[in-house]
Tab-separated table of C-alpha atoms in Angstrom:
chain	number	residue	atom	x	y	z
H	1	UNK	CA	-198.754	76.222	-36.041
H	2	UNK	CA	-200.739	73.319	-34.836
H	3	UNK	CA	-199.156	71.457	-32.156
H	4	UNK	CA	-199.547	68.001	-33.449
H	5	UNK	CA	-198.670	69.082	-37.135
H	6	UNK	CA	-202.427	68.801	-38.313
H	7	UNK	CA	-203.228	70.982	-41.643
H	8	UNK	CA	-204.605	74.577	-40.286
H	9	UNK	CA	-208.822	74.625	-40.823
H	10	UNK	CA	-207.556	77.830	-43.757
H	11	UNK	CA	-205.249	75.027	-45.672
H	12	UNK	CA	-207.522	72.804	-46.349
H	13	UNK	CA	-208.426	72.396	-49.976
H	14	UNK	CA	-211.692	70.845	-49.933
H	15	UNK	CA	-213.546	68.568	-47.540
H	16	UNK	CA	-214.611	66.570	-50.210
H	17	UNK	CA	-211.292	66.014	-51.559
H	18	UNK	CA	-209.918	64.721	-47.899
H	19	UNK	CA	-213.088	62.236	-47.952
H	20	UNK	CA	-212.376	60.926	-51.265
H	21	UNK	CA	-208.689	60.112	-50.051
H	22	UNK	CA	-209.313	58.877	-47.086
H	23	UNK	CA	-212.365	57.075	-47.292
H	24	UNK	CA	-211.959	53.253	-47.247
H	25	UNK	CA	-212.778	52.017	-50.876
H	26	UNK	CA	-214.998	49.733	-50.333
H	27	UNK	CA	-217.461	51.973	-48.355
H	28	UNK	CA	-216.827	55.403	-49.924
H	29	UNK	CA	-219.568	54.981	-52.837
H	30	UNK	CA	-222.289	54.116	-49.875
H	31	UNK	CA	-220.657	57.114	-47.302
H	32	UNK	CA	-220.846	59.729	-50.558
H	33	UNK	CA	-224.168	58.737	-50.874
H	34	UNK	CA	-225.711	59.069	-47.754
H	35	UNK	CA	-223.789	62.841	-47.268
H	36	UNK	CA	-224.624	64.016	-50.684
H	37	UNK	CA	-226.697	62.309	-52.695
H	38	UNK	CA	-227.007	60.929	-55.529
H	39	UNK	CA	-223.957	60.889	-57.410
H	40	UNK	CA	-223.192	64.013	-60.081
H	41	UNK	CA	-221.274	62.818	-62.818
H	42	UNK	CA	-218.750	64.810	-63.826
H	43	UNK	CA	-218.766	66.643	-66.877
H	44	UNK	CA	-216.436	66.642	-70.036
H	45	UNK	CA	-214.987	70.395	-70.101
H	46	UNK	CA	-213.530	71.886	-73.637
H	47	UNK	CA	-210.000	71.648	-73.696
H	48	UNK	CA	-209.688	75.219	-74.272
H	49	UNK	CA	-211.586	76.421	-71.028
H	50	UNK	CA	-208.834	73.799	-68.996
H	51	UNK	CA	-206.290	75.619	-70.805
H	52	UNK	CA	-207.376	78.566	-69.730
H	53	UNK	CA	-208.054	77.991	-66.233
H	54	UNK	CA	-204.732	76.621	-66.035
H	55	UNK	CA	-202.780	79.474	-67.489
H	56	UNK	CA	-204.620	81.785	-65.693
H	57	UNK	CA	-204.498	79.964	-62.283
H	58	UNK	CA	-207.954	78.640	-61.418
H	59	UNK	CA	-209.823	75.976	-60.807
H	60	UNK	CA	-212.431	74.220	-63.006
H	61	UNK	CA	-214.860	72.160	-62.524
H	62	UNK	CA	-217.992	70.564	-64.543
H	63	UNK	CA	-220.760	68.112	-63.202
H	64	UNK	CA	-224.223	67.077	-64.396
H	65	UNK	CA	-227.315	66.457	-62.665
H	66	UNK	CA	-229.588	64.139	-64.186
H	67	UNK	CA	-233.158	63.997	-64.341
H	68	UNK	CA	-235.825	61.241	-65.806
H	69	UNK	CA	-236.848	61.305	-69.636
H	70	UNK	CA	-240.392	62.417	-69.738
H	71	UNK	CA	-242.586	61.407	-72.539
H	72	UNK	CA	-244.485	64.714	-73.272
H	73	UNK	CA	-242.054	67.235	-72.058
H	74	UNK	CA	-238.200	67.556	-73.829
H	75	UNK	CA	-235.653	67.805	-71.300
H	76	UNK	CA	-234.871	71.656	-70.008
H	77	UNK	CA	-231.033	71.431	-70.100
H	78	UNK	CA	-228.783	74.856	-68.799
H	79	UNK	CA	-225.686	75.209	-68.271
H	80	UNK	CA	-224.691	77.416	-65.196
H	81	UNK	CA	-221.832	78.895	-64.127
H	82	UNK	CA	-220.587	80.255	-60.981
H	83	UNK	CA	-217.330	82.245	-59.831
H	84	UNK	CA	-215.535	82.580	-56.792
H	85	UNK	CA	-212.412	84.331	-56.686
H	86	UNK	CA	-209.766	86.500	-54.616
H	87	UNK	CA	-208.844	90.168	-54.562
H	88	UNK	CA	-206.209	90.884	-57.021
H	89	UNK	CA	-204.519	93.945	-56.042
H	90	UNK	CA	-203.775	94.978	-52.240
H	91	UNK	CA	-207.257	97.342	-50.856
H	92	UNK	CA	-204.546	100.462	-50.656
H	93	UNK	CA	-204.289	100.923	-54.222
H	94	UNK	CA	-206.774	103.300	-55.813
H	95	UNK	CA	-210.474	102.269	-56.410
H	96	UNK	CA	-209.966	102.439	-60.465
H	97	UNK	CA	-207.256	100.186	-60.193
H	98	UNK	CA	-208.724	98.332	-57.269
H	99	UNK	CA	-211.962	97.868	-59.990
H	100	UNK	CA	-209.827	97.853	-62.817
H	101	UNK	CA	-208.227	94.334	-62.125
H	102	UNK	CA	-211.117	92.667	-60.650
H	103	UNK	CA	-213.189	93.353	-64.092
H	104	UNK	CA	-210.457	92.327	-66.052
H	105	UNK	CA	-210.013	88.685	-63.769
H	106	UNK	CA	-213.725	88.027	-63.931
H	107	UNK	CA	-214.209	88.419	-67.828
H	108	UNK	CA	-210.907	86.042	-68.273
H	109	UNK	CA	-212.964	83.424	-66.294
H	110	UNK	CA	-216.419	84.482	-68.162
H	111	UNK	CA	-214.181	83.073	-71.266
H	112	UNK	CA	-213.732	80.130	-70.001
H	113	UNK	CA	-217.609	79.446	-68.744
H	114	UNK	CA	-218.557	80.396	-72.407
H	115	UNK	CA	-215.839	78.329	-73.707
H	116	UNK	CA	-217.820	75.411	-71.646
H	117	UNK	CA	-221.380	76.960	-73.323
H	118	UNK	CA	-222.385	78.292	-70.014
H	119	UNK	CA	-225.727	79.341	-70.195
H	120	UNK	CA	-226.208	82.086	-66.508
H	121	UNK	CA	-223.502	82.793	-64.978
H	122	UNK	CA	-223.573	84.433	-61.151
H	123	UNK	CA	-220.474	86.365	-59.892
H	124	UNK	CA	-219.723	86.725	-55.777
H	125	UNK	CA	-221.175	89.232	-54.032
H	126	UNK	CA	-219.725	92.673	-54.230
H	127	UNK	CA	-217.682	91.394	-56.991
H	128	UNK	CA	-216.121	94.195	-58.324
H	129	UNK	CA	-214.753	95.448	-54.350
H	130	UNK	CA	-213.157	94.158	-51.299
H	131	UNK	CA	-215.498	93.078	-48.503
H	132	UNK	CA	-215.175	96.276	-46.824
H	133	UNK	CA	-217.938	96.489	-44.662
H	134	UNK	CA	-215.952	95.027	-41.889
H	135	UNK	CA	-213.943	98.397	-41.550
H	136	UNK	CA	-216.661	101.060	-40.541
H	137	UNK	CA	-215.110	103.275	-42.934
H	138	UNK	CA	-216.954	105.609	-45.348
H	139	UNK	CA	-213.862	106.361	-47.120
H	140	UNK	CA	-212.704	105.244	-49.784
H	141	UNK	CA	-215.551	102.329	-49.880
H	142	UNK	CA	-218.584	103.976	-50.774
H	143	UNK	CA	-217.167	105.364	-53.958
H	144	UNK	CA	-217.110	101.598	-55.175
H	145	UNK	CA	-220.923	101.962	-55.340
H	146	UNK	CA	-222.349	102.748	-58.706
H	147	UNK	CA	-225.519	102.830	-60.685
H	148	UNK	CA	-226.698	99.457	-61.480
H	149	UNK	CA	-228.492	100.007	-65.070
H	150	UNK	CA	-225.734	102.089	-66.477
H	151	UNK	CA	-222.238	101.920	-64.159
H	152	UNK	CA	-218.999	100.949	-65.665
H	153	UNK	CA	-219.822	97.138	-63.918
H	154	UNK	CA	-222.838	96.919	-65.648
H	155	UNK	CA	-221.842	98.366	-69.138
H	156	UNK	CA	-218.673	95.955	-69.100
H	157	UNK	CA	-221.434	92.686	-67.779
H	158	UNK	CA	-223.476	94.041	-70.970
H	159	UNK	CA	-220.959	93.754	-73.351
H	160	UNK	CA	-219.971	90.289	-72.412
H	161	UNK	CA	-222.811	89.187	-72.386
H	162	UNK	CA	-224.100	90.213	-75.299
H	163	UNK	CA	-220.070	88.707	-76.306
H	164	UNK	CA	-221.368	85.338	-75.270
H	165	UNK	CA	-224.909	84.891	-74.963
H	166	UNK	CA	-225.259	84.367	-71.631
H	167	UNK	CA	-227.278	85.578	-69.021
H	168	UNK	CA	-224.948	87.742	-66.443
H	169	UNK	CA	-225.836	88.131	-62.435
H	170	UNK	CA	-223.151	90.833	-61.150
H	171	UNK	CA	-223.715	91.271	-57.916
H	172	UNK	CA	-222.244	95.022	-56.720
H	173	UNK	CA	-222.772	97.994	-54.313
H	174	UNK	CA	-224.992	100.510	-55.588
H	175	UNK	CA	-225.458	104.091	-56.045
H	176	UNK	CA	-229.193	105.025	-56.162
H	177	UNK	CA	-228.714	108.943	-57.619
H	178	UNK	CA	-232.203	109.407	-58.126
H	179	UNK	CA	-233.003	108.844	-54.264
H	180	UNK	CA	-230.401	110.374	-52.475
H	181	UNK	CA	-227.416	108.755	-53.681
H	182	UNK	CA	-228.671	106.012	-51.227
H	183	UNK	CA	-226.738	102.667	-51.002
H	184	UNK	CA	-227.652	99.436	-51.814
H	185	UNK	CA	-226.394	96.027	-51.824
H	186	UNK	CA	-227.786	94.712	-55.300
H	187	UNK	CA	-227.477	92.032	-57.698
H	188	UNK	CA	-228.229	92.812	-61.799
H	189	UNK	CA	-229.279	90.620	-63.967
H	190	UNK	CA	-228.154	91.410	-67.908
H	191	UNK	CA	-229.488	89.011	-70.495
H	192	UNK	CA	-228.649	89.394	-74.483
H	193	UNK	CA	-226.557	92.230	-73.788
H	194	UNK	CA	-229.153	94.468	-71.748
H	195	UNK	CA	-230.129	95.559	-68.417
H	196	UNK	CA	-233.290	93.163	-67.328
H	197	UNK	CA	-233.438	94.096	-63.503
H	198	UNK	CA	-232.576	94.249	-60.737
H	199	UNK	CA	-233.011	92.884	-56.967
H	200	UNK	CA	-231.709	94.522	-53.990
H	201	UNK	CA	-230.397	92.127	-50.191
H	202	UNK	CA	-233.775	91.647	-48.388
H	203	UNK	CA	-231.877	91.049	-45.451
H	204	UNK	CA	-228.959	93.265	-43.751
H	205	UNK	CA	-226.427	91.282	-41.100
H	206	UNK	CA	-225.481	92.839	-37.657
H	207	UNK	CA	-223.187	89.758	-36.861
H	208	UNK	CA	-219.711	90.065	-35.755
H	209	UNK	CA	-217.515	92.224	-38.373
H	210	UNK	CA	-220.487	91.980	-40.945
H	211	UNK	CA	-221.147	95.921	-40.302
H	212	UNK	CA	-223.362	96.263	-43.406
H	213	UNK	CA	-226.050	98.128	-41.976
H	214	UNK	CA	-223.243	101.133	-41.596
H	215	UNK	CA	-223.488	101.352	-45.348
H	216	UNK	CA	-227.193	99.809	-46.959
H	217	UNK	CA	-230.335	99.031	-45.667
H	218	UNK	CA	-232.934	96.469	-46.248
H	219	UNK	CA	-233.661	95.852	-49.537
H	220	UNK	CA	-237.135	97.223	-51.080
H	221	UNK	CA	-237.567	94.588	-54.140
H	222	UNK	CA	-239.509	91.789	-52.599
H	223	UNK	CA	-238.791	88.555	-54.409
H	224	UNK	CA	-238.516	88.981	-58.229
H	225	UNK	CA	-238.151	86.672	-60.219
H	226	UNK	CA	-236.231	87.237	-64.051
H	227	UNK	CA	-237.769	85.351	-66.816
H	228	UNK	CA	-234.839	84.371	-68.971
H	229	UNK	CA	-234.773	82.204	-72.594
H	230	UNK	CA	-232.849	79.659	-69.905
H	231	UNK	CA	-235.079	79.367	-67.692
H	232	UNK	CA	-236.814	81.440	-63.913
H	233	UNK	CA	-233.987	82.762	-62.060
H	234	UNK	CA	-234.047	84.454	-58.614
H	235	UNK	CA	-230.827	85.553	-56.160
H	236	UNK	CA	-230.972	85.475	-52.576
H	237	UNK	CA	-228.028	87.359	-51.573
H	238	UNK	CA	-225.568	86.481	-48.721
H	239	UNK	CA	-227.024	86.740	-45.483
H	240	UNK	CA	-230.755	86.031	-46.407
H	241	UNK	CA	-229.857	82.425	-47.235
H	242	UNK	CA	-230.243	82.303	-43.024
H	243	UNK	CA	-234.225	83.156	-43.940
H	244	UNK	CA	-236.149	80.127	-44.764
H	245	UNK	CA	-239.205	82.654	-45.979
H	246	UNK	CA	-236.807	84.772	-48.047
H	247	UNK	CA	-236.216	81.259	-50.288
H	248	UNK	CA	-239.759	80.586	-49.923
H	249	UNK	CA	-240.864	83.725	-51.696
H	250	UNK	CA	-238.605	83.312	-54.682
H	251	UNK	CA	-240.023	80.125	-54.922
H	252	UNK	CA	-243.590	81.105	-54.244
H	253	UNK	CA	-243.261	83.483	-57.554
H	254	UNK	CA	-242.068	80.529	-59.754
H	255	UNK	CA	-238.424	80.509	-59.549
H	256	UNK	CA	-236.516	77.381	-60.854
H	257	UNK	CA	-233.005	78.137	-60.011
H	258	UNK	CA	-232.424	80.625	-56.934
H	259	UNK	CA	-228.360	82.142	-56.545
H	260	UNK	CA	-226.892	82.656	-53.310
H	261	UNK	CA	-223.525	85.168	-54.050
H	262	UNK	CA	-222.017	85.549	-50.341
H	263	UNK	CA	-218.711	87.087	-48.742
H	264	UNK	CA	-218.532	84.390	-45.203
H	265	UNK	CA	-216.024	83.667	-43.424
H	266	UNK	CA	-214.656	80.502	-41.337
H	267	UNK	CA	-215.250	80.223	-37.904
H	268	UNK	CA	-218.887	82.240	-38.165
H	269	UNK	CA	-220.502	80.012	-40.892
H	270	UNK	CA	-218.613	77.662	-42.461
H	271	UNK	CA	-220.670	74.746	-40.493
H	272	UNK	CA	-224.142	76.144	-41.910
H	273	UNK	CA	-222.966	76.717	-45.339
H	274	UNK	CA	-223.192	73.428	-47.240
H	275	UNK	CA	-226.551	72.876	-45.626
H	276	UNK	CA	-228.407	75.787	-45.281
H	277	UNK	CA	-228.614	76.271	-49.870
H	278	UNK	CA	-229.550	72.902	-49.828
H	279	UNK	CA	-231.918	72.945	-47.443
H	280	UNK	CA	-233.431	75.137	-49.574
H	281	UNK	CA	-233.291	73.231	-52.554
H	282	UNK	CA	-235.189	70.481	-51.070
H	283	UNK	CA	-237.531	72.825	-49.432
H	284	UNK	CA	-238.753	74.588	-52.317
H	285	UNK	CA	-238.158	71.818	-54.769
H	286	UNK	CA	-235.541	74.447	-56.921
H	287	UNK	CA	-232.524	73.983	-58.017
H	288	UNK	CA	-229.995	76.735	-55.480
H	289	UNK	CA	-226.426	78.061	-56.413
H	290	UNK	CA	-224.234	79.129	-53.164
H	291	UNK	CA	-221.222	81.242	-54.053
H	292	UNK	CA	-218.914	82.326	-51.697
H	293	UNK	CA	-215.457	84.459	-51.994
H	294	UNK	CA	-212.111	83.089	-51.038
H	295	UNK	CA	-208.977	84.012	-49.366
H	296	UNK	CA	-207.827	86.919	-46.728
H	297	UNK	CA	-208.602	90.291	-47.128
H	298	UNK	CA	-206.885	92.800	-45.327
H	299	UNK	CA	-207.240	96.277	-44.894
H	300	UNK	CA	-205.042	99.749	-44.875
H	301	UNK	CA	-206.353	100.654	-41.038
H	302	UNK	CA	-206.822	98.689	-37.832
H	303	UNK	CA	-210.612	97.733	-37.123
H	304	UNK	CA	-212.086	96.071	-33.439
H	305	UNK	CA	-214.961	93.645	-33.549
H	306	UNK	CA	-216.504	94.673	-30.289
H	307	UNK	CA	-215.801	91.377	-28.820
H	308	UNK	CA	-212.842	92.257	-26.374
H	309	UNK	CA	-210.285	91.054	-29.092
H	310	UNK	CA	-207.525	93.252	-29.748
H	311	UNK	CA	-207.701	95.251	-32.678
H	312	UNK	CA	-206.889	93.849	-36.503
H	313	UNK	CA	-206.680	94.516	-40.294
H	314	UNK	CA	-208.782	91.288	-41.696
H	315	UNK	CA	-212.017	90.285	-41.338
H	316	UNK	CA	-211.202	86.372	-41.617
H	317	UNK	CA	-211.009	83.642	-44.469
H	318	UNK	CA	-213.515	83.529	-47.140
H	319	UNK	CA	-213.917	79.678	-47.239
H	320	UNK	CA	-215.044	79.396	-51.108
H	321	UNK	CA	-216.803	76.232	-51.325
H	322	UNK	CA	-218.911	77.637	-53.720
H	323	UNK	CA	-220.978	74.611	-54.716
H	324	UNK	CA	-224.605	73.635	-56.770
H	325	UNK	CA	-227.724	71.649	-54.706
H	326	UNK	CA	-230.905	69.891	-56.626
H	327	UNK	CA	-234.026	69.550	-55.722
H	328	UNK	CA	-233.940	66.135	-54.647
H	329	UNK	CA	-231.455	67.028	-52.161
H	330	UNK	CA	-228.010	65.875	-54.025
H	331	UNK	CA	-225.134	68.375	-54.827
H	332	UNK	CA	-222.066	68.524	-56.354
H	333	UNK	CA	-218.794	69.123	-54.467
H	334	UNK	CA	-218.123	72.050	-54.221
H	335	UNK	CA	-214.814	74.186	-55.081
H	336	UNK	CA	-211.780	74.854	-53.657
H	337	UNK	CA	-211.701	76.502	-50.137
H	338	UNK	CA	-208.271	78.745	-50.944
H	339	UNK	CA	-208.394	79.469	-54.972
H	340	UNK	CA	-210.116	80.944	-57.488
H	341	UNK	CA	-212.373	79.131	-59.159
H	342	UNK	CA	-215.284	78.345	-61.809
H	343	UNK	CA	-217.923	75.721	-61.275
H	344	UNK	CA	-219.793	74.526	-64.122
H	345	UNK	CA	-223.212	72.970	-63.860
H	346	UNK	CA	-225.500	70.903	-66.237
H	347	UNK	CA	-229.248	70.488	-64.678
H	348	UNK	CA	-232.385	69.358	-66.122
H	349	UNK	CA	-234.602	72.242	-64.945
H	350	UNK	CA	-237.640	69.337	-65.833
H	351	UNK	CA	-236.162	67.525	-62.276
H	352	UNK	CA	-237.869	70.855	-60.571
H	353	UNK	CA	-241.486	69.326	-61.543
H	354	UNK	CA	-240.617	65.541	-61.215
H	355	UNK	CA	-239.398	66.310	-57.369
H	356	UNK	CA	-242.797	68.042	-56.512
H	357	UNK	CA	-244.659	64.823	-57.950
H	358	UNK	CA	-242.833	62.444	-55.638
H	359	UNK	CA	-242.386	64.196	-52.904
H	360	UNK	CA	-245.197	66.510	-52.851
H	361	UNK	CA	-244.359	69.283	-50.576
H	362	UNK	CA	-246.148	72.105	-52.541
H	363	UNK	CA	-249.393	70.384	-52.247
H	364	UNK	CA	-248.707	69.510	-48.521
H	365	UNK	CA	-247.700	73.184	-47.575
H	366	UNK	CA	-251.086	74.294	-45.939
H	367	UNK	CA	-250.318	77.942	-46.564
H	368	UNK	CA	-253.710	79.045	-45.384
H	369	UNK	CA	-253.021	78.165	-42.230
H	370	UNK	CA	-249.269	79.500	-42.152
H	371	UNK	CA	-250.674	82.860	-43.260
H	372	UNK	CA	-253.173	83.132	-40.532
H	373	UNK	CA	-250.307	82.200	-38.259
H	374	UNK	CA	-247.900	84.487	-39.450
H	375	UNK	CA	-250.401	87.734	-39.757
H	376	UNK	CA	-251.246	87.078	-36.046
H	377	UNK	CA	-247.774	86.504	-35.053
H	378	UNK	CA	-246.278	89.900	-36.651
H	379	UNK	CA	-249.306	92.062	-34.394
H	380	UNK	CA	-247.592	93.370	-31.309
H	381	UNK	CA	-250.690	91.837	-29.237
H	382	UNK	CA	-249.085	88.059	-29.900
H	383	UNK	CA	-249.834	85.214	-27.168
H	384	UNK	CA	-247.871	82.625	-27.463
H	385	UNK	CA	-250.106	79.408	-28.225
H	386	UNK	CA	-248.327	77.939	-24.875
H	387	UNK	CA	-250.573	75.377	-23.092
H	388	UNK	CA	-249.625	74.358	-19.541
């Protein structure tokens, strides 16, 4: 415990939450402001998807981003949904049951998102698995991978779906059987009940316990981009939120709202995280989605990190904090740092096109001259421009 009985970093529910009740009244509308943004209102949830939440023990949440009426355009309203969530059964217990009772959690909570007429919803990365990586272990991880068009992940995302009319990103390891039964760390996209696509982690972290590269490679997708009756979607996955050109691209091929499903943990990143999706948003004038997993995971054998420590069985707490960014730099607050829990959005996808007028940051880029940087830069012959 803490010597001087202050709440451990792990118990604290939401930094948010400790502004709002501590924050003098008189000055918290202004402080809010100035950290955040302009204020998202929140947004009336059904009854039944409360219910559920609360009978099934997580959190919900609903806010709405506004955006000006236009007079030759109709608004471009979506709904978006996005889930964090624990383990449910201990990572000794066979993979099937392991899978089993993750599937089963995550369609309970898909209820409740389509009980609040989600439109896309975007799970965690490696959703349907503990974030294993950390281990080093081949066995028994790699047999969580499975094809993404037709795996048991994939049919189940299909069928709810299809169930609920709502576009599906299920982020899981995959089995590549037609090249080698290679690896990869891959998100799918399922809209109307089918497979549409899917894009595979550009980039691959070799950070503390995030051992990844023992497992999957760099991706080999580029930067799609999924056409949906909602709207352009795109999913930057985990680590490549760190790449300022990886949200670029997405954006460069017309995305409108880019997903971020991550498995990060407190003391490496929890500093970066509320800034570095929203960067992005702002950047790229899109709206961006950051998911991230929550609680302790901990695993069957002892593992080192290579940093002197002794030896231990978890990789850390997954902070949550899962939260929504515009393009004009606001955001919501974002969930719970310890539970479960489903964040519902409301966004005027019109705001993407209104930001880019005022601000004007597409038609300031100079990409010309970026790209003539950049090519030069990546040759092996590289001077430094460095004038003494």
């Amino acid at each position: 415990g803490n010597l001087f009985g202050m709440a451990s970093i792990n118990q604290i529910e939401s930094v948010e939450g400790v502004l709002n009740e501590h924050l003098p009244e008189a000055e918290k509308e202004a402080v809010l402001k100035i950290l955040y943004g302009k204020e998202t209102k929140p947004l009336n949830l059904p009854q039944a998807a409360i219910s559920l939440a609360e009978k099934n023990d997580f959190e919900i949440k609903g806010y709405a981003f506004a955006a000006a009426q236009e007079q030759l355009r109709s608004p471009r309203i979506v709904r978006v949904g996005l889930i964090q969530n624990k383990i449910v059964v201990p990572t000794d217990r066979p993979i099937k049951e392991q899978r089993d009772a993750l599937h089963q959690r995550i369609s309970t909570i898909v209820k409740a998102a389509a009980e609040a007429q989600v439109n896309i919803i975007c799970f965690q990365e490696a959703w349907t698995m503990p974030f294993a990586f950390c281990t080093r272990e081949k066995k028994p991880w790699c047999e969580f991978a499975e094809a993404a068009e037709d795996g048991p992940t994939t049919e189940l995302v299909k069928t709810l779906s299809q169930q609920y009319n709502m576009v599906i990103i299920s982020p899981i390891l995959e089995r590549d059987s037609l090249h080698g039964d290679t690896i990869w760390n891959t998100a799918v996209v399922v809209s109307r009940g089918r497979y549409l696509g899917k894009h595979r982690k550009n980039h691959i972290p070799r950070v503390g316990d995030f051992n990844e590269s023992t497992y999957y490679f760099e991706g080999n997708t580029g930067h799609p981009v999924f056409q949906t009756e909602f709207g352009k979607i795109a999913i930057n996955i985990c680590y490549g939120r760190h790449h300022p050109l990886n949200w670029f691209m997405f954006g460069a091929n017309g995305a409108e709202i880019v997903f971020n499903p991550s498995a990060t943990v407190g003391e490496l990143s929890e500093p970066l995280w509320g800034i570095e999706a929203r960067n992005a948003a702002i950047a790229n004038s899109y709206f961006t989605c950051a998911i991230n997993r929550v609680g302790t995971e901990k695993f069957p054998n002892e593992f080192t990190s290579g940093d002197g420590r002794p030896a231990h069985q978890d990789f850390g707490h997954f902070y949550g904090s899962s939260y929504v960014a515009a393009p004009d730099g606001s955001r919501t607050p974002g969930l719970s740092r310890t539970r479960d829990g489903l964040l519902i959005v409301e966004m005027d996808l019109n705001l993407c096109r209104q930001v880019r007028d005022i601000w004007g940051f597409k038609m300031t880029q100079r990409l010309d001259m970026y790209a003539k940087s950049i090519a030069a830069v990546a040759e092996p012959n590289y001077e430094p421009n460095i004038i003494n």
